[in-house]
Amino acid sequence: CGGGLQKVWKLLLTTLALFQQSPDIGGYIYTIISDNLYLYVGTDDVYKITKIRKSTMDITLQSADLGGMCYTMAKDYTYLYVSNDATQTVKKLNKSTLQVVAESAPYDGEILSITVDANHVFIAGTTYQKVRKLNKSDLSQADESDTYGANIWSLAIGDSI
């Protein structure tokens, strides 16, 4: 859910009826990802990532103010990679503590899509209109594509060519 409710709803798959909901998280919801135990929610107004326990829908942790809206994020086993519209960067957060451990250089546009593989973080978005490849370890730039000439709304990783 998003909009004025500012809560995450857990629905029954069979009927799509409301089963549980989170408390108000204080911002419009832009993105949600999950792992086995938790949901990670990116919002606007509060500029934080909220960690919600899936079994109870209780808020277990919120990050510090990240200074901008999170439009998209990706995860691996240990970290979240979250966009920041104000700084136009990707911030790497420890999933356990939600502490920022690294930040990329600015993308020069809003980051609309993030995906990861074993060693890299791939980002794309508006204005700059390129796919940028970052090293997971420190979010330094490893490579980038030519300009596509239009906003890039979504990325996926497949087999290498």
Coordinates of C-alpha atoms in Angstrom, one line a residue:
C1 CA 0.0 0.0 0.0
G2 CA 1.1 3.5 -0.3
G3 CA -0.6 6.9 -0.7
G4 CA -2.2 8.3 2.4
L5 CA -2.3 4.9 4.3
Q6 CA 1.5 4.7 4.6
K7 CA 1.3 1.1 5.7
V8 CA 2.4 -2.2 4.2
W9 CA -0.4 -4.7 3.8
K10 CA 0.0 -8.5 3.9
L11 CA -2.7 -10.1 1.7
L12 CA -3.9 -13.7 1.5
L13 CA -2.8 -15.0 -1.9
T14 CA -6.0 -17.1 -2.3
T15 CA -8.5 -14.2 -1.9
L16 CA -6.3 -11.1 -1.8
A17 CA -8.1 -10.2 1.5
L18 CA -6.2 -8.2 4.1
F19 CA -4.4 -10.5 6.5
Q20 CA -2.1 -8.1 8.5
Q21 CA -0.8 -4.6 8.1
S22 CA 2.2 -2.7 9.4
P23 CA 2.0 0.4 11.6
D24 CA 2.2 3.7 9.7
I25 CA 5.7 4.1 8.5
G26 CA 5.5 7.8 8.0
G27 CA 5.9 8.2 4.3
Y28 CA 4.6 7.3 0.9
I29 CA 5.9 3.9 -0.1
Y30 CA 8.0 3.8 -3.3
T31 CA 9.6 0.4 -3.1
I32 CA 9.6 -2.9 -1.1
I33 CA 11.9 -5.8 -1.2
S34 CA 12.0 -8.9 1.0
D35 CA 14.3 -11.6 2.2
N36 CA 13.3 -14.7 4.2
L37 CA 12.4 -12.8 7.4
Y38 CA 12.0 -9.1 6.7
L39 CA 10.5 -6.5 4.3
Y40 CA 12.6 -3.4 3.5
V41 CA 10.5 -0.4 2.6
G42 CA 11.7 2.8 0.9
T43 CA 9.6 5.9 1.4
D44 CA 9.6 9.6 0.7
D45 CA 8.7 12.0 3.6
V46 CA 10.9 10.4 6.3
Y47 CA 13.8 9.6 3.9
K48 CA 14.4 6.3 5.7
I49 CA 14.4 2.6 5.0
T50 CA 12.0 0.7 7.3
K51 CA 12.6 -2.9 8.2
I52 CA 9.4 -4.9 9.0
R53 CA 9.3 -8.5 10.4
K54 CA 7.2 -10.5 7.9
S55 CA 5.6 -12.8 10.5
T56 CA 4.1 -10.0 12.6
M57 CA 4.3 -6.9 10.4
D58 CA 6.0 -5.1 13.2
I59 CA 8.6 -2.4 12.5
T60 CA 11.9 -3.7 13.8
L61 CA 14.3 -0.9 12.7
Q62 CA 14.5 2.3 10.7
S63 CA 17.6 3.7 9.1
A64 CA 18.9 7.1 9.9
D65 CA 17.6 9.9 7.6
L66 CA 19.2 9.2 4.2
G67 CA 18.6 12.7 2.9
G68 CA 16.3 11.9 0.0
M69 CA 13.6 9.6 -1.4
C70 CA 14.3 6.0 -2.2
Y71 CA 12.7 5.1 -5.6
T72 CA 14.3 1.6 -5.9
M73 CA 16.5 -0.8 -4.1
A74 CA 18.2 -4.2 -4.5
K75 CA 19.7 -6.7 -2.1
D76 CA 22.1 -9.4 -1.6
Y77 CA 22.6 -11.7 1.4
T78 CA 24.2 -8.9 3.6
Y79 CA 23.4 -5.5 2.1
L80 CA 20.7 -3.3 0.6
Y81 CA 21.6 -1.0 -2.3
V82 CA 19.2 2.0 -2.2
S83 CA 18.7 4.9 -4.5
N84 CA 18.7 8.5 -3.2
D85 CA 16.9 11.1 -5.3
A86 CA 18.5 14.1 -3.6
T87 CA 22.1 13.0 -4.0
Q88 CA 21.5 10.9 -7.0
T89 CA 23.6 8.2 -5.5
V90 CA 23.4 4.6 -4.4
K91 CA 23.9 3.9 -0.7
K92 CA 25.0 0.5 0.6
L93 CA 23.3 -0.4 3.9
N94 CA 24.0 -3.3 6.2
K95 CA 20.7 -5.3 6.4
S96 CA 21.2 -6.0 10.1
T97 CA 21.8 -2.5 11.3
L98 CA 20.6 -0.4 8.3
Q99 CA 23.8 1.6 8.7
V100 CA 25.3 3.2 5.5
V101 CA 28.7 1.5 4.8
A102 CA 29.4 3.0 1.3
E103 CA 28.0 5.5 -1.2
S104 CA 28.5 5.8 -4.9
A105 CA 29.4 8.9 -6.9
P106 CA 26.4 10.9 -8.2
Y107 CA 24.7 9.4 -11.3
D108 CA 23.6 12.8 -12.6
G109 CA 19.9 11.8 -12.8
E110 CA 17.3 10.0 -10.7
I111 CA 18.2 6.3 -10.3
L112 CA 15.1 4.3 -11.3
S113 CA 16.5 0.8 -11.3
I114 CA 19.1 -1.2 -9.4
T115 CA 20.1 -4.8 -9.8
V116 CA 23.0 -6.8 -8.5
D117 CA 25.0 -9.9 -9.4
A118 CA 27.8 -11.6 -7.4
N119 CA 30.3 -8.7 -7.8
H120 CA 28.5 -5.7 -9.2
V121 CA 25.7 -3.3 -8.7
F122 CA 24.0 -2.0 -11.9
I123 CA 22.1 1.3 -11.9
A124 CA 20.1 3.3 -14.5
G125 CA 17.6 6.1 -14.6
T126 CA 16.8 9.5 -16.0
T127 CA 18.8 12.4 -17.5
Y128 CA 22.1 10.5 -17.7
Q129 CA 20.4 7.6 -19.6
K130 CA 23.3 5.2 -19.2
V131 CA 23.7 1.9 -17.3
R132 CA 26.5 2.2 -14.8
K133 CA 28.3 -0.8 -13.3
L134 CA 29.6 -0.4 -9.8
N135 CA 31.9 -2.5 -7.7
K136 CA 29.9 -4.0 -4.8
S137 CA 32.8 -3.7 -2.4
D138 CA 32.9 0.1 -2.3
L139 CA 30.4 1.3 -5.0
S140 CA 33.2 2.7 -7.2
Q141 CA 32.5 2.8 -10.9
A142 CA 33.7 -0.2 -12.9
D143 CA 32.2 0.6 -16.3
E144 CA 29.3 2.3 -18.0
S145 CA 27.3 1.9 -21.2
D146 CA 26.7 4.4 -24.1
T147 CA 23.8 6.7 -23.7
Y148 CA 20.5 5.1 -24.6
G149 CA 18.7 8.3 -25.5
A150 CA 15.8 7.8 -23.2
N151 CA 15.0 7.2 -19.5
I152 CA 15.9 3.7 -18.3
W153 CA 13.1 2.4 -16.1
S154 CA 14.1 -1.2 -15.4
L155 CA 17.1 -3.5 -15.5
A156 CA 17.5 -7.2 -15.5
I157 CA 20.6 -9.4 -15.5
G158 CA 20.9 -12.4 -17.8
D159 CA 23.6 -14.5 -19.4
S160 CA 26.7 -12.6 -20.5
I161 CA 27.4 -12.4 -24.2

